[in-house]
Amino acid sequence: MKKPNFIIIYADDLGFGDLSCYGALGIPTPNLDSMAAEGIKFSQCYATAATCTPSRYSLLTGSYPWRNPRAQILAGDAPMIIGEREATLPGLLKDAGYATGVIGKWHIGLGDGDIDWNGQINPSPLDVGFDESFIMAATNDRVPCVYVDGNQVANLDPDDPIEVVYGKENPFSDVPTGRSHPERLTMKHSDEQHWDTIVNGVPRIGFCRGGGSAQWDDETMAEEFLDRSKSFISKHKEEPFFLYYALHQPHVPRIPSLRFAGATNRGPRGDVIVELDWCVGQILEHLKAEGIDENTVVIFSSDNGPVLKDGYEDHCMEMCGCHKPTGPLRGGKYSMFEGGCRVPTILHAPGMISPGESAALISHVDFIRSFAIMAGIEALGMNWVDSQDMSQALLGVDPVGREFLITEGIWSKTVIRYGKWVFIPPYDGPPVMRDKFIETGNSTVSQLYDLETDIGQRHNVCDHFPDVVKELTALLRSEYRDSPPPTLSKLFPD
Ligand code: NG6
Ligand code: CA
């Protein structure tokens, strides 16, 4: 049988309740809704982390992020955190004859400590299994605001080299920042992290000078990534391929293309979600037009849960109305509660599945092993510590999935989900991220919730089920093996 193609479409900060097929109000997402109607819609699929870098690290390596202490939200000039000899999803598929490509947001680090933005950037995605790569290095709120094509900055004029510095003070006195020139802003920052170099009227995190011709245009970013993804698909339609299409929406700063500005009355966050939905529709249509939709497994999901206020005064909180980005879940991006890691997930593969819904428990860390099985690859010698074969669950055959999985809030604070239970050990830190209005899950006491009867995690039942607490504590600890997370909870003092 012909090997299936794989496409992962990974949204950035999209919540469990953000699509109309997951209950969103006032944000129409017709393309994802019909993708769900033709495919399988999952209600218990989890990113491994409530922030981007650790979550994406797991997706590509099949390892839990807390095993790698460097898997934390990275600066825009941070080194690559995937080790040279680490197995990766693209690498595995490439070895099996797949054409592999990444287009969109990277944020797993570049270079080995001192990036030469004006020369060759090594390692780049090309060194961890991708044949083709067209990325933004980190996030759209971090400098440098340029695309990296392969291992070089795209459209760079050698006479106008780029300099990038992360730190507290602006080293470039001639470069305006949000702090020094607030009158120049078209979008205002709401914190002191987002008040550095101004690019396209938006203050970003980090300082940058030069590279004018290479600077991206926020308004055309969606089409840039989409067009390149469609070209990648067309170019490789005769061979098996894997495309990691990493959308930048709805991460801050939320700047839709002109055709989507005002598409909703939920503010720019609603508009960029509608834009994202359109991009997904375009990909599915393109697969059909190329005659390869039946044999292409497309998985749509998100790297972590939602946040409304994340560094800019874009009024998304005020304009959200009755729409609930996390749906019925508590917490959100950064959080240990369900809103942090439980994400909308849809699989589309018309020739391979019967449409339906699934409550199977699945983690994104499972994609690598499951894809290997679906592609018929015998990944001999692979060290499958964390990644489980969930191919049958993903294809809608197995309704159960995993017995348990581990997720983490910001700073590697791990949480264990087992059957209907979720257990959050006690962790130091504020219970609420005050500027973002998100409940973190930090508490001086252990928390145990029965998600079957209490999906909103309102009733801590630790005292009623001490045996469950004891067993889940022991299980979490045994999963740590030789690599406990850097943030140890009070339950694991050594
Ligand atoms: C945080 C940024 C936030 C976002 C996040 C990364 C603050 C003050 N700033 O440091 O705006 O960029 O990093 O998001 O929280 S992620 O989805 O890539 O993990
Ligand atoms: Ca994210």
Short mmCIF file of C-alpha atoms and ligand atoms in Angstrom, two decimals:
data_model
loop_
_atom_site.label_atom_id
_atom_site.label_comp_id
_atom_site.label_asym_id
_atom_site.label_seq_id
_atom_site.Cartn_x
_atom_site.Cartn_y
_atom_site.Cartn_z
CA MET A 1 0.00 0.00 0.00
CA LYS A 2 1.11 3.53 -0.70
CA LYS A 3 2.54 5.25 2.35
CA PRO A 4 0.24 8.01 3.61
CA ASN A 5 1.32 11.64 3.55
CA PHE A 6 1.23 13.49 6.85
CA ILE A 7 0.45 17.13 7.54
CA ILE A 8 0.40 18.60 11.01
CA ILE A 9 -1.29 21.99 11.10
CA TYR A 10 -0.33 23.42 14.45
CA ALA A 11 -2.05 26.56 15.70
CA ASP A 12 -0.38 28.84 18.24
CA ASP A 13 -2.36 29.43 21.47
CA LEU A 14 -5.71 28.22 20.17
CA GLY A 15 -8.02 27.11 22.97
CA PHE A 16 -10.27 24.10 23.47
CA GLY A 17 -13.35 26.32 23.01
CA ASP A 18 -12.10 28.50 20.15
CA LEU A 19 -13.64 26.71 17.16
CA SER A 20 -17.34 26.67 16.41
CA CYS A 21 -17.27 22.85 16.24
CA TYR A 22 -15.96 22.96 19.84
CA GLY A 23 -18.65 25.41 20.94
CA ALA A 24 -17.17 28.82 20.08
CA LEU A 25 -19.68 31.63 19.97
CA GLY A 26 -19.26 34.47 17.52
CA ILE A 27 -16.18 33.05 15.80
CA PRO A 28 -17.30 31.14 12.72
CA THR A 29 -14.83 28.45 11.68
CA PRO A 30 -16.67 26.72 8.80
CA ASN A 31 -13.59 25.04 7.34
CA LEU A 32 -12.50 23.38 10.57
CA ASP A 33 -16.12 22.49 11.26
CA SER A 34 -16.38 20.59 7.99
CA MET A 35 -12.93 19.08 8.54
CA ALA A 36 -14.33 17.75 11.83
CA ALA A 37 -17.54 16.54 10.16
CA GLU A 38 -15.54 14.60 7.57
CA GLY A 39 -12.87 13.52 10.04
CA ILE A 40 -12.48 12.64 13.71
CA LYS A 41 -12.90 15.25 16.40
CA PHE A 42 -11.04 14.51 19.63
CA SER A 43 -12.15 15.69 23.03
CA GLN A 44 -9.19 14.46 25.09
CA CYS A 45 -6.07 15.11 23.06
CA TYR A 46 -3.31 16.97 24.90
CA ALA A 47 -0.30 19.05 24.03
CA THR A 48 2.50 18.08 26.42
CA ALA A 49 2.95 21.63 27.72
CA ALA A 50 0.99 24.82 28.25
CA THR A 51 3.61 26.87 26.38
CA CYS A 52 5.06 26.68 22.92
CA THR A 53 8.69 25.58 23.05
CA PRO A 54 8.28 22.55 25.31
CA SER A 55 5.14 21.49 23.51
CA ARG A 56 6.73 21.67 20.06
CA TYR A 57 9.87 19.98 21.30
CA SER A 58 7.76 16.97 22.31
CA LEU A 59 5.79 16.93 19.09
CA LEU A 60 8.98 16.65 17.06
CA THR A 61 11.06 14.38 19.32
CA GLY A 62 8.57 12.12 21.09
CA SER A 63 10.09 12.99 24.47
CA TYR A 64 8.34 14.73 27.31
CA PRO A 65 9.71 18.27 27.59
CA TRP A 66 10.52 18.08 31.30
CA ARG A 67 13.26 15.59 30.43
CA ASN A 68 15.10 18.45 28.71
CA PRO A 69 15.75 21.37 31.07
CA ARG A 70 16.24 23.68 28.07
CA ALA A 71 12.67 23.10 26.89
CA GLN A 72 11.31 26.41 28.27
CA ILE A 73 9.92 29.44 26.39
CA LEU A 74 12.96 30.50 24.35
CA ALA A 75 14.30 33.95 23.51
CA GLY A 76 14.43 34.83 19.81
CA ASP A 77 18.18 34.14 19.65
CA ALA A 78 18.29 30.98 21.77
CA PRO A 79 20.23 27.93 20.57
CA MET A 80 18.55 24.84 19.14
CA ILE A 81 17.35 22.55 21.92
CA ILE A 82 16.98 19.39 19.84
CA GLY A 83 20.20 17.44 20.23
CA GLU A 84 22.18 16.38 17.20
CA ARG A 85 21.59 12.72 17.76
CA GLU A 86 18.04 12.99 19.02
CA ALA A 87 15.42 11.13 16.98
CA THR A 88 12.85 13.39 15.36
CA LEU A 89 9.55 12.91 13.59
CA PRO A 90 10.82 14.47 10.33
CA GLY A 91 14.11 12.57 10.60
CA LEU A 92 12.35 9.24 11.01
CA LEU A 93 10.07 9.88 8.05
CA LYS A 94 12.94 11.23 5.94
CA ASP A 95 14.92 8.04 6.54
CA ALA A 96 11.87 6.13 5.30
CA GLY A 97 11.83 8.07 2.02
CA TYR A 98 9.51 10.95 2.90
CA ALA A 99 10.05 14.50 1.70
CA THR A 100 9.91 16.64 4.85
CA GLY A 101 9.20 20.32 5.33
CA VAL A 102 8.49 22.87 8.03
CA ILE A 103 6.75 26.13 7.25
CA GLY A 104 5.77 28.67 9.90
CA LYS A 105 6.64 29.14 13.52
CA TRP A 106 9.72 27.34 14.82
CA HIS A 107 10.63 28.45 18.39
CA ILE A 108 12.80 25.46 19.21
CA GLY A 109 16.03 27.42 18.91
CA LEU A 110 18.55 27.99 16.13
CA GLY A 111 22.34 27.84 15.98
CA ASP A 112 24.63 26.61 18.70
CA GLY A 113 24.85 29.63 20.93
CA ASP A 114 25.94 32.49 18.74
CA ILE A 115 23.67 32.86 15.72
CA ASP A 116 25.14 34.45 12.62
CA TRP A 117 22.00 36.12 11.28
CA ASN A 118 24.02 37.43 8.34
CA GLY A 119 25.58 34.15 7.33
CA GLN A 120 24.72 30.50 7.73
CA ILE A 121 22.63 29.46 10.70
CA ASN A 122 23.58 26.01 11.90
CA PRO A 123 21.97 23.98 13.27
CA SER A 124 18.65 24.89 11.67
CA PRO A 125 15.57 22.74 11.01
CA LEU A 126 17.58 21.29 8.11
CA ASP A 127 19.83 19.60 10.67
CA VAL A 128 17.05 17.85 12.57
CA GLY A 129 15.30 16.05 9.75
CA PHE A 130 13.66 18.65 7.53
CA ASP A 131 14.61 18.81 3.83
CA GLU A 132 12.97 22.19 3.44
CA SER A 133 12.37 24.94 5.95
CA PHE A 134 10.81 28.40 5.84
CA ILE A 135 10.26 29.71 9.34
CA MET A 136 10.03 32.56 11.76
CA ALA A 137 12.70 31.88 14.33
CA ALA A 138 10.65 32.22 17.49
CA THR A 139 7.36 34.08 17.94
CA ASN A 140 5.73 37.00 16.17
CA ASP A 141 6.28 39.16 19.26
CA ARG A 142 10.06 38.52 19.30
CA VAL A 143 12.84 39.92 17.17
CA PRO A 144 14.27 39.38 14.63
CA CYS A 145 11.11 39.87 12.58
CA VAL A 146 12.49 38.11 9.52
CA TYR A 147 11.91 34.78 7.83
CA VAL A 148 14.65 32.17 7.80
CA ASP A 149 14.72 30.23 4.53
CA GLY A 150 16.76 27.04 4.93
CA ASN A 151 19.69 28.22 6.99
CA GLN A 152 19.73 31.86 5.90
CA VAL A 153 17.66 34.94 6.55
CA ALA A 154 15.45 35.53 3.51
CA ASN A 155 15.79 38.74 1.46
CA LEU A 156 18.69 40.10 3.48
CA ASP A 157 20.73 42.94 2.04
CA PRO A 158 24.38 42.31 2.98
CA ASP A 159 24.89 46.08 3.22
CA ASP A 160 22.27 46.28 5.95
CA PRO A 161 23.21 43.47 8.33
CA ILE A 162 21.01 42.41 11.23
CA GLU A 163 22.01 42.73 14.85
CA VAL A 164 19.95 41.08 17.56
CA VAL A 165 20.35 41.55 21.31
CA TYR A 166 18.23 40.26 24.18
CA GLY A 167 18.61 42.10 27.45
CA LYS A 168 17.23 44.88 29.60
CA GLU A 169 18.68 47.98 27.93
CA ASN A 170 18.49 49.04 24.30
CA PRO A 171 22.04 48.77 22.92
CA PHE A 172 21.01 50.58 19.70
CA SER A 173 20.50 54.24 20.56
CA ASP A 174 19.29 55.00 17.01
CA VAL A 175 16.55 52.36 17.09
CA PRO A 176 13.17 53.44 18.51
CA THR A 177 11.51 51.23 21.09
CA GLY A 178 8.03 51.10 22.52
CA ARG A 179 9.50 52.44 25.72
CA SER A 180 11.28 55.44 24.18
CA HIS A 181 8.80 56.28 21.38
CA PRO A 182 5.29 55.26 22.46
CA GLU A 183 3.87 57.86 20.05
CA ARG A 184 5.08 55.76 17.12
CA LEU A 185 3.08 52.68 18.06
CA THR A 186 0.09 51.39 16.11
CA MET A 187 -0.38 48.71 18.75
CA LYS A 188 0.48 49.41 22.36
CA HIS A 189 2.27 47.06 24.74
CA SER A 190 0.69 46.18 28.06
CA ASP A 191 3.84 45.04 29.84
CA GLU A 192 7.52 45.84 30.07
CA GLN A 193 8.60 42.75 28.17
CA HIS A 194 6.91 43.89 24.97
CA TRP A 195 8.32 47.42 24.85
CA ASP A 196 11.55 46.90 22.94
CA THR A 197 12.31 47.45 19.24
CA ILE A 198 9.37 48.69 17.16
CA VAL A 199 8.75 46.73 13.96
CA ASN A 200 5.81 47.71 11.73
CA GLY A 201 4.46 49.94 14.49
CA VAL A 202 4.44 47.08 17.01
CA PRO A 203 6.87 46.92 19.93
CA ARG A 204 8.45 43.47 20.22
CA ILE A 205 10.46 41.53 22.78
CA GLY A 206 14.19 42.02 22.16
CA PHE A 207 16.33 44.59 20.37
CA CYS A 208 17.14 44.51 16.70
CA ARG A 209 18.82 46.76 14.16
CA GLY A 210 19.25 46.51 10.39
CA GLY A 211 17.88 43.88 8.04
CA GLY A 212 15.26 46.31 6.67
CA SER A 213 14.73 44.47 3.39
CA ALA A 214 14.26 41.19 5.23
CA GLN A 215 11.62 42.41 7.65
CA TRP A 216 8.37 40.52 7.48
CA ASP A 217 4.99 42.11 6.95
CA ASP A 218 2.62 40.90 9.69
CA GLU A 219 -0.41 41.36 7.46
CA THR A 220 0.83 39.00 4.75
CA MET A 221 2.35 36.39 7.05
CA ALA A 222 -0.66 34.06 6.80
CA GLU A 223 -0.56 34.00 3.01
CA GLU A 224 3.21 33.69 2.95
CA PHE A 225 3.09 30.49 4.99
CA LEU A 226 -0.01 29.21 3.21
CA ASP A 227 1.35 29.72 -0.32
CA ARG A 228 4.60 28.03 0.58
CA SER A 229 2.73 25.11 2.14
CA LYS A 230 0.64 24.67 -0.98
CA SER A 231 3.77 24.75 -3.15
CA PHE A 232 5.44 22.16 -0.92
CA ILE A 233 2.41 19.88 -1.30
CA SER A 234 2.30 20.27 -5.08
CA LYS A 235 6.03 19.72 -5.42
CA HIS A 236 5.93 16.48 -3.45
CA LYS A 237 2.55 15.08 -4.40
CA GLU A 238 4.06 12.07 -6.16
CA GLU A 239 6.11 10.93 -3.16
CA PRO A 240 5.20 10.46 0.45
CA PHE A 241 5.68 13.72 2.32
CA PHE A 242 5.47 15.17 5.80
CA LEU A 243 4.61 18.84 6.21
CA TYR A 244 4.71 20.60 9.56
CA TYR A 245 2.63 23.71 8.86
CA ALA A 246 3.04 25.78 12.01
CA LEU A 247 0.56 28.65 11.95
CA HIS A 248 1.32 31.88 13.80
CA GLN A 249 -2.31 32.55 14.73
CA PRO A 250 -3.80 33.44 17.20
CA HIS A 251 -0.56 34.32 19.07
CA VAL A 252 0.15 37.99 19.82
CA PRO A 253 0.48 40.42 18.13
CA ARG A 254 -2.77 39.54 16.39
CA ILE A 255 -2.64 41.21 12.99
CA PRO A 256 -4.97 39.71 10.40
CA SER A 257 -4.58 40.30 6.68
CA LEU A 258 -6.82 43.10 5.41
CA ARG A 259 -9.49 40.72 4.15
CA PHE A 260 -10.01 39.33 7.66
CA ALA A 261 -9.76 42.56 9.64
CA GLY A 262 -13.16 42.95 11.28
CA ALA A 263 -14.31 39.45 10.25
CA THR A 264 -15.78 39.03 13.74
CA ASN A 265 -16.94 41.39 16.42
CA ARG A 266 -14.63 39.61 18.87
CA GLY A 267 -11.64 41.82 18.11
CA PRO A 268 -8.37 40.88 16.39
CA ARG A 269 -8.13 37.51 18.14
CA GLY A 270 -11.47 36.45 16.65
CA ASP A 271 -10.41 37.78 13.25
CA VAL A 272 -7.14 35.85 13.14
CA ILE A 273 -8.95 32.66 14.16
CA VAL A 274 -11.25 33.13 11.16
CA GLU A 275 -8.12 33.70 9.06
CA LEU A 276 -6.55 30.53 10.47
CA ASP A 277 -9.70 28.61 9.61
CA TRP A 278 -9.52 29.89 6.04
CA CYS A 279 -5.90 28.74 5.78
CA VAL A 280 -6.88 25.23 6.87
CA GLY A 281 -9.70 25.19 4.32
CA GLN A 282 -7.26 26.24 1.60
CA ILE A 283 -4.94 23.34 2.45
CA LEU A 284 -7.75 20.78 2.39
CA GLU A 285 -9.03 22.15 -0.90
CA HIS A 286 -5.54 22.05 -2.34
CA LEU A 287 -5.08 18.41 -1.35
CA LYS A 288 -8.33 17.58 -3.11
CA ALA A 289 -7.37 19.52 -6.21
CA GLU A 290 -4.08 17.62 -6.31
CA GLY A 291 -5.99 14.36 -5.92
CA ILE A 292 -4.17 13.30 -2.76
CA ASP A 293 -6.68 14.09 -0.02
CA GLU A 294 -7.71 10.45 0.47
CA ASN A 295 -4.18 9.35 1.22
CA THR A 296 -3.13 12.31 3.34
CA VAL A 297 -3.48 12.30 7.11
CA VAL A 298 -4.01 15.89 8.21
CA ILE A 299 -3.97 16.56 11.93
CA PHE A 300 -5.01 19.96 13.13
CA SER A 301 -4.22 20.96 16.71
CA SER A 302 -2.73 23.66 18.92
CA ASP A 303 0.54 23.93 20.83
CA ASN A 304 -1.09 25.12 24.06
CA GLY A 305 -4.21 26.70 25.45
CA PRO A 306 -5.52 30.22 24.96
CA VAL A 307 -4.69 33.59 26.48
CA LEU A 308 -6.46 36.87 25.86
CA LYS A 309 -4.09 39.44 27.29
CA ASP A 310 -0.52 38.49 26.46
CA GLY A 311 1.51 41.66 26.21
CA TYR A 312 -0.54 44.07 24.08
CA GLU A 313 -3.49 46.40 24.53
CA ASP A 314 -5.51 44.82 21.74
CA HIS A 315 -8.81 44.79 23.66
CA CYS A 316 -9.39 41.08 23.09
CA MET A 317 -10.45 40.61 26.67
CA GLU A 318 -13.06 43.34 26.52
CA MET A 319 -14.33 42.21 23.10
CA CYS A 320 -14.53 38.52 23.91
CA GLY A 321 -18.15 38.82 24.99
CA CYS A 322 -19.73 35.50 25.80
CA HIS A 323 -17.07 33.54 23.87
CA LYS A 324 -15.02 31.28 26.16
CA PRO A 325 -11.63 30.40 24.60
CA THR A 326 -11.15 27.41 26.91
CA GLY A 327 -14.77 26.25 26.61
CA PRO A 328 -15.66 24.49 29.87
CA LEU A 329 -12.05 24.14 31.02
CA ARG A 330 -10.24 25.97 33.81
CA GLY A 331 -6.96 27.86 33.34
CA GLY A 332 -5.46 28.61 29.93
CA LYS A 333 -2.03 29.06 28.38
CA TYR A 334 0.76 28.68 30.99
CA SER A 335 -1.60 26.87 33.38
CA MET A 336 -1.51 23.42 34.96
CA PHE A 337 -5.29 23.26 34.76
CA GLU A 338 -6.96 21.57 31.77
CA GLY A 339 -7.18 24.78 29.75
CA GLY A 340 -3.37 24.74 29.44
CA CYS A 341 -2.85 21.55 27.48
CA ARG A 342 -6.19 20.08 26.40
CA VAL A 343 -6.48 21.38 22.85
CA PRO A 344 -8.86 21.06 19.92
CA THR A 345 -7.65 18.25 17.68
CA ILE A 346 -9.10 17.04 14.39
CA LEU A 347 -7.84 14.29 12.12
CA HIS A 348 -8.81 14.28 8.45
CA ALA A 349 -8.00 11.34 6.17
CA PRO A 350 -11.07 10.53 4.05
CA GLY A 351 -9.66 7.34 2.59
CA MET A 352 -8.60 5.91 5.91
CA ILE A 353 -11.25 6.63 8.54
CA SER A 354 -14.97 6.74 9.24
CA PRO A 355 -16.02 10.19 10.46
CA GLY A 356 -16.90 10.54 14.11
CA GLU A 357 -15.90 11.83 17.51
CA SER A 358 -13.45 10.30 19.94
CA ALA A 359 -12.77 10.70 23.64
CA ALA A 360 -9.57 8.64 23.45
CA LEU A 361 -6.81 9.93 25.70
CA ILE A 362 -3.91 10.94 23.43
CA SER A 363 -0.81 13.09 23.80
CA HIS A 364 1.01 14.94 21.03
CA VAL A 365 4.12 13.10 22.21
CA ASP A 366 2.52 10.02 20.63
CA PHE A 367 2.45 11.39 17.09
CA ILE A 368 5.97 10.27 16.21
CA ARG A 369 5.46 6.64 17.11
CA SER A 370 1.92 6.54 15.73
CA PHE A 371 3.01 8.05 12.41
CA ALA A 372 5.81 5.48 12.20
CA ILE A 373 3.26 2.70 12.61
CA MET A 374 0.87 4.26 10.08
CA ALA A 375 3.73 4.59 7.60
CA GLY A 376 4.77 0.98 8.18
CA ILE A 377 8.18 2.05 9.37
CA GLU A 378 10.05 -0.32 11.58
CA ALA A 379 11.87 2.17 13.71
CA LEU A 380 14.37 -0.27 15.07
CA GLY A 381 16.62 1.01 17.77
CA MET A 382 14.26 3.84 18.64
CA ASN A 383 14.11 4.56 22.29
CA TRP A 384 10.35 4.90 22.76
CA VAL A 385 10.27 6.04 26.36
CA ASP A 386 7.38 8.46 26.22
CA SER A 387 5.79 8.12 22.78
CA GLN A 388 3.10 5.45 22.59
CA ASP A 389 1.51 3.90 19.52
CA MET A 390 -1.85 5.68 19.35
CA SER A 391 -2.37 5.01 15.63
CA GLN A 392 -5.58 3.07 16.25
CA ALA A 393 -6.92 5.77 18.55
CA LEU A 394 -6.00 8.48 16.03
CA LEU A 395 -7.75 6.58 13.24
CA GLY A 396 -10.86 6.28 15.38
CA VAL A 397 -10.65 2.52 15.91
CA ASP A 398 -9.56 2.43 19.55
CA PRO A 399 -11.92 4.56 21.67
CA VAL A 400 -9.74 4.47 24.80
CA GLY A 401 -6.17 5.48 23.99
CA ARG A 402 -3.69 5.91 26.80
CA GLU A 403 -4.01 4.82 30.37
CA PHE A 404 -2.31 8.00 31.57
CA LEU A 405 -0.26 10.96 30.40
CA ILE A 406 1.79 13.81 31.81
CA THR A 407 1.40 17.48 30.95
CA GLU A 408 3.11 20.57 32.31
CA GLY A 409 2.34 24.20 33.06
CA ILE A 410 4.97 26.91 32.62
CA TRP A 411 8.35 26.07 34.24
CA SER A 412 7.97 22.31 33.84
CA LYS A 413 5.40 21.94 36.58
CA THR A 414 4.12 18.48 35.84
CA VAL A 415 0.61 17.14 36.23
CA ILE A 416 -0.59 13.58 35.77
CA ARG A 417 -3.82 12.56 34.07
CA TYR A 418 -4.91 8.98 34.77
CA GLY A 419 -8.26 7.75 33.47
CA LYS A 420 -10.84 10.17 34.79
CA TRP A 421 -8.44 11.61 37.37
CA VAL A 422 -6.07 14.52 37.13
CA PHE A 423 -3.59 15.12 39.91
CA ILE A 424 -1.69 18.38 40.43
CA PRO A 425 1.05 18.22 43.07
CA PRO A 426 1.62 21.29 45.23
CA TYR A 427 3.87 23.92 43.62
CA ASP A 428 5.26 27.25 44.74
CA GLY A 429 4.13 30.36 42.90
CA PRO A 430 1.17 32.69 42.55
CA PRO A 431 -2.25 31.08 42.07
CA VAL A 432 -3.08 33.63 39.36
CA MET A 433 -0.92 35.33 36.68
CA ARG A 434 -2.24 38.71 37.57
CA ASP A 435 -1.54 40.61 34.37
CA LYS A 436 -3.02 37.79 32.27
CA PHE A 437 -5.89 36.80 34.57
CA ILE A 438 -5.02 33.12 34.24
CA GLU A 439 -5.17 30.64 37.11
CA THR A 440 -1.85 28.82 37.22
CA GLY A 441 -2.72 25.78 39.31
CA ASN A 442 -0.07 26.65 41.92
CA SER A 443 -1.22 25.70 45.39
CA THR A 444 0.24 24.76 48.74
CA VAL A 445 -1.92 21.64 48.74
CA SER A 446 -2.28 18.68 46.38
CA GLN A 447 -5.22 18.82 43.96
CA LEU A 448 -7.18 15.89 42.60
CA TYR A 449 -10.11 16.31 40.23
CA ASP A 450 -12.57 13.85 38.76
CA LEU A 451 -12.89 15.11 35.19
CA GLU A 452 -15.87 12.89 34.46
CA THR A 453 -18.08 14.79 36.87
CA ASP A 454 -16.03 17.99 37.22
CA ILE A 455 -14.48 19.02 33.90
CA GLY A 456 -14.13 22.59 35.21
CA GLN A 457 -11.91 21.42 38.10
CA ARG A 458 -13.88 23.13 40.83
CA HIS A 459 -13.90 20.39 43.48
CA ASN A 460 -10.61 19.22 44.88
CA VAL A 461 -11.34 15.68 46.10
CA CYS A 462 -7.87 14.84 47.45
CA ASP A 463 -9.17 14.28 50.94
CA HIS A 464 -11.74 11.77 49.72
CA PHE A 465 -9.32 9.67 47.70
CA PRO A 466 -6.00 9.51 49.54
CA ASP A 467 -5.11 6.20 47.87
CA VAL A 468 -5.49 7.70 44.41
CA VAL A 469 -3.26 10.60 45.45
CA LYS A 470 -0.66 8.20 46.77
CA GLU A 471 -0.66 6.06 43.64
CA LEU A 472 -0.52 8.97 41.23
CA THR A 473 2.31 10.54 43.21
CA ALA A 474 4.24 7.28 42.94
CA LEU A 475 3.44 6.92 39.24
CA LEU A 476 4.57 10.44 38.45
CA ARG A 477 7.76 9.82 40.32
CA SER A 478 8.45 6.53 38.55
CA GLU A 479 7.91 8.23 35.18
CA TYR A 480 10.64 10.69 36.05
CA ARG A 481 13.20 7.89 36.06
CA ASP A 482 16.56 9.57 35.63
CA SER A 483 15.25 12.87 34.36
CA PRO A 484 13.07 14.67 36.86
CA PRO A 485 11.83 18.11 35.80
CA PRO A 486 13.85 21.11 36.94
CA THR A 487 10.95 22.39 39.01
CA LEU A 488 10.42 19.77 41.63
CA SER A 489 7.26 19.83 43.58
CA LYS A 490 7.19 19.65 47.32
CA LEU A 491 6.10 16.06 46.99
CA PHE A 492 9.47 15.12 45.57
CA PRO A 493 11.93 16.92 47.78
CA ASP A 494 15.10 15.12 46.70
C1 NG6 B 1 6.10 35.14 27.02
C2 NG6 B 1 5.58 36.41 26.40
C3 NG6 B 1 4.27 36.11 25.71
C4 NG6 B 1 4.49 35.00 24.70
C5 NG6 B 1 5.12 33.82 25.37
C6 NG6 B 1 5.47 32.72 24.41
C7 NG6 B 1 4.94 37.53 28.53
C8 NG6 B 1 5.05 38.77 29.35
N1 NG6 B 1 5.52 37.51 27.35
O1 NG6 B 1 7.32 35.39 27.64
O2 NG6 B 1 3.74 37.24 25.09
O3 NG6 B 1 5.30 35.45 23.65
O4 NG6 B 1 6.31 34.19 26.02
O5 NG6 B 1 4.33 32.16 23.87
O6 NG6 B 1 4.35 36.58 28.96
S1 NG6 B 1 4.45 30.75 23.26
O7 NG6 B 1 3.13 30.40 22.80
O8 NG6 B 1 5.39 30.86 22.18
O9 NG6 B 1 4.89 29.86 24.32
CA CA B 2 1.87 28.83 21.77
#
